[in-house]
Amino acid sequence: METLKLLCDYFPTAVFTGKCLVFISEDWRVELTEHKDSDFSKADNSKPPVMRIKIFKKALNGEFVPGHYEDFQLSSLGELAEQIEKYVQMAIGTNLRENIE
């Protein structure tokens, strides 16, 4: 959750729900969730968490239909935010740091 909270500062249009960051518009919904390795028996727990980006498109019936998703695991917060922004911008054609339209 720590990385999600930090990404809130980078993406001012996001809403933190307590378990994910959500970007929503009339036609799109983008969710960012954080996944940590829960295997405590591994010696290397220094890996950054996996950030999963899920893209949903509004269907004709008004419901958001899950589309594709991608996992990101970058240690630099700035690089992580840039790559997430680039991915979503290419997928839906708009910038997350501005209003999703």
mmCIF file of C-alpha atoms in Angstrom:
data_model
loop_
_atom_site.group_PDB
_atom_site.id
_atom_site.type_symbol
_atom_site.label_atom_id
_atom_site.label_comp_id
_atom_site.label_asym_id
_atom_site.label_seq_id
_atom_site.Cartn_x
_atom_site.Cartn_y
_atom_site.Cartn_z
ATOM 1 C CA MET A 1 0.000 0.000 0.000
ATOM 2 C CA GLU A 2 2.939 2.290 0.558
ATOM 3 C CA THR A 3 3.730 2.567 -3.156
ATOM 4 C CA LEU A 4 0.071 3.253 -3.989
ATOM 5 C CA LYS A 5 -0.008 6.127 -1.515
ATOM 6 C CA LEU A 6 3.152 7.589 -3.045
ATOM 7 C CA LEU A 7 1.704 7.272 -6.548
ATOM 8 C CA CYS A 8 -1.318 9.307 -5.376
ATOM 9 C CA ASP A 9 0.962 12.343 -5.309
ATOM 10 C CA TYR A 10 2.121 11.679 -8.868
ATOM 11 C CA PHE A 11 -1.408 11.175 -10.241
ATOM 12 C CA PRO A 12 -3.586 13.961 -8.780
ATOM 13 C CA THR A 13 -6.725 12.756 -10.590
ATOM 14 C CA ALA A 14 -6.598 9.342 -8.866
ATOM 15 C CA VAL A 15 -8.817 8.289 -5.992
ATOM 16 C CA PHE A 16 -7.308 6.035 -3.306
ATOM 17 C CA THR A 17 -9.945 3.530 -2.140
ATOM 18 C CA GLY A 18 -7.843 1.945 0.584
ATOM 19 C CA LYS A 19 -6.956 -1.022 -1.596
ATOM 20 C CA CYS A 20 -6.313 0.509 -5.032
ATOM 21 C CA LEU A 21 -5.908 3.736 -6.991
ATOM 22 C CA VAL A 22 -8.779 4.403 -9.380
ATOM 23 C CA PHE A 23 -8.970 6.711 -12.373
ATOM 24 C CA ILE A 24 -12.478 6.928 -13.778
ATOM 25 C CA SER A 25 -14.200 8.773 -16.571
ATOM 26 C CA GLU A 26 -17.332 8.418 -18.604
ATOM 27 C CA ASP A 27 -15.776 5.745 -20.843
ATOM 28 C CA TRP A 28 -12.826 4.304 -18.896
ATOM 29 C CA ARG A 29 -11.841 2.930 -15.514
ATOM 30 C CA VAL A 30 -8.201 2.273 -14.647
ATOM 31 C CA GLU A 31 -7.224 0.485 -11.421
ATOM 32 C CA LEU A 32 -3.749 0.240 -9.894
ATOM 33 C CA THR A 33 -3.254 -2.418 -7.238
ATOM 34 C CA GLU A 34 -0.140 -3.335 -5.274
ATOM 35 C CA HIS A 35 0.917 -6.955 -4.770
ATOM 36 C CA LYS A 36 3.759 -7.990 -2.479
ATOM 37 C CA ASP A 37 5.344 -11.413 -2.352
ATOM 38 C CA SER A 38 3.808 -13.087 0.678
ATOM 39 C CA ASP A 39 6.396 -15.884 0.784
ATOM 40 C CA PHE A 40 8.368 -14.893 3.870
ATOM 41 C CA SER A 41 10.616 -17.953 3.555
ATOM 42 C CA LYS A 42 12.461 -16.317 0.661
ATOM 43 C CA ALA A 43 15.679 -14.598 1.666
ATOM 44 C CA ASP A 44 15.277 -11.756 -0.834
ATOM 45 C CA ASN A 45 12.327 -9.621 0.300
ATOM 46 C CA SER A 46 13.969 -6.473 -1.086
ATOM 47 C CA LYS A 47 12.177 -6.699 -4.455
ATOM 48 C CA PRO A 48 9.756 -3.857 -5.151
ATOM 49 C CA PRO A 49 6.057 -4.753 -5.112
ATOM 50 C CA VAL A 50 4.252 -5.659 -8.306
ATOM 51 C CA MET A 51 1.903 -2.937 -9.485
ATOM 52 C CA ARG A 52 -0.989 -4.307 -11.559
ATOM 53 C CA ILE A 53 -2.744 -1.937 -13.961
ATOM 54 C CA LYS A 54 -6.236 -3.024 -15.057
ATOM 55 C CA ILE A 55 -8.053 -1.246 -17.882
ATOM 56 C CA PHE A 56 -11.865 -1.310 -18.112
ATOM 57 C CA LYS A 57 -13.987 0.132 -20.951
ATOM 58 C CA LYS A 58 -17.625 1.102 -20.577
ATOM 59 C CA ALA A 59 -19.911 -1.175 -22.572
ATOM 60 C CA LEU A 60 -23.128 -0.140 -24.294
ATOM 61 C CA ASN A 61 -25.114 -1.346 -21.263
ATOM 62 C CA GLY A 62 -23.210 1.137 -19.049
ATOM 63 C CA GLU A 63 -21.106 -1.410 -17.145
ATOM 64 C CA PHE A 64 -17.317 -1.355 -17.115
ATOM 65 C CA VAL A 65 -15.953 -4.456 -18.833
ATOM 66 C CA PRO A 66 -12.469 -5.676 -17.899
ATOM 67 C CA GLY A 67 -10.036 -5.418 -20.753
ATOM 68 C CA HIS A 68 -6.364 -6.073 -20.401
ATOM 69 C CA TYR A 69 -3.906 -5.704 -17.562
ATOM 70 C CA GLU A 70 -0.164 -5.408 -17.128
ATOM 71 C CA ASP A 71 2.187 -5.889 -14.186
ATOM 72 C CA PHE A 72 4.992 -3.433 -13.433
ATOM 73 C CA GLN A 73 7.861 -4.023 -11.000
ATOM 74 C CA LEU A 74 10.314 -1.115 -11.029
ATOM 75 C CA SER A 75 12.276 -0.001 -7.990
ATOM 76 C CA SER A 76 12.384 3.715 -8.872
ATOM 77 C CA LEU A 77 9.066 5.404 -8.035
ATOM 78 C CA GLY A 78 9.603 8.065 -10.706
ATOM 79 C CA GLU A 79 10.330 5.496 -13.413
ATOM 80 C CA LEU A 80 7.386 3.364 -12.255
ATOM 81 C CA ALA A 81 5.002 6.330 -12.486
ATOM 82 C CA GLU A 82 6.352 7.316 -15.916
ATOM 83 C CA GLN A 83 5.969 3.810 -17.326
ATOM 84 C CA ILE A 84 2.450 3.424 -15.887
ATOM 85 C CA GLU A 85 1.497 6.787 -17.377
ATOM 86 C CA LYS A 86 2.944 5.840 -20.771
ATOM 87 C CA TYR A 87 1.204 2.444 -20.756
ATOM 88 C CA VAL A 88 -2.207 3.858 -19.909
ATOM 89 C CA GLN A 89 -1.803 6.746 -22.318
ATOM 90 C CA MET A 90 -1.090 4.305 -25.152
ATOM 91 C CA ALA A 91 -3.936 1.971 -24.092
ATOM 92 C CA ILE A 92 -6.717 4.556 -23.739
ATOM 93 C CA GLY A 93 -5.299 7.568 -25.509
ATOM 94 C CA THR A 94 -5.233 10.050 -22.633
ATOM 95 C CA ASN A 95 -2.907 11.255 -19.891
ATOM 96 C CA LEU A 96 -3.509 10.086 -16.298
ATOM 97 C CA ARG A 97 -2.055 13.236 -14.801
ATOM 98 C CA GLU A 98 -4.801 15.198 -16.481
ATOM 99 C CA ASN A 99 -8.480 14.352 -16.476
ATOM 100 C CA ILE A 100 -9.380 11.114 -18.199
ATOM 101 C CA GLU A 101 -11.823 12.030 -20.934
#
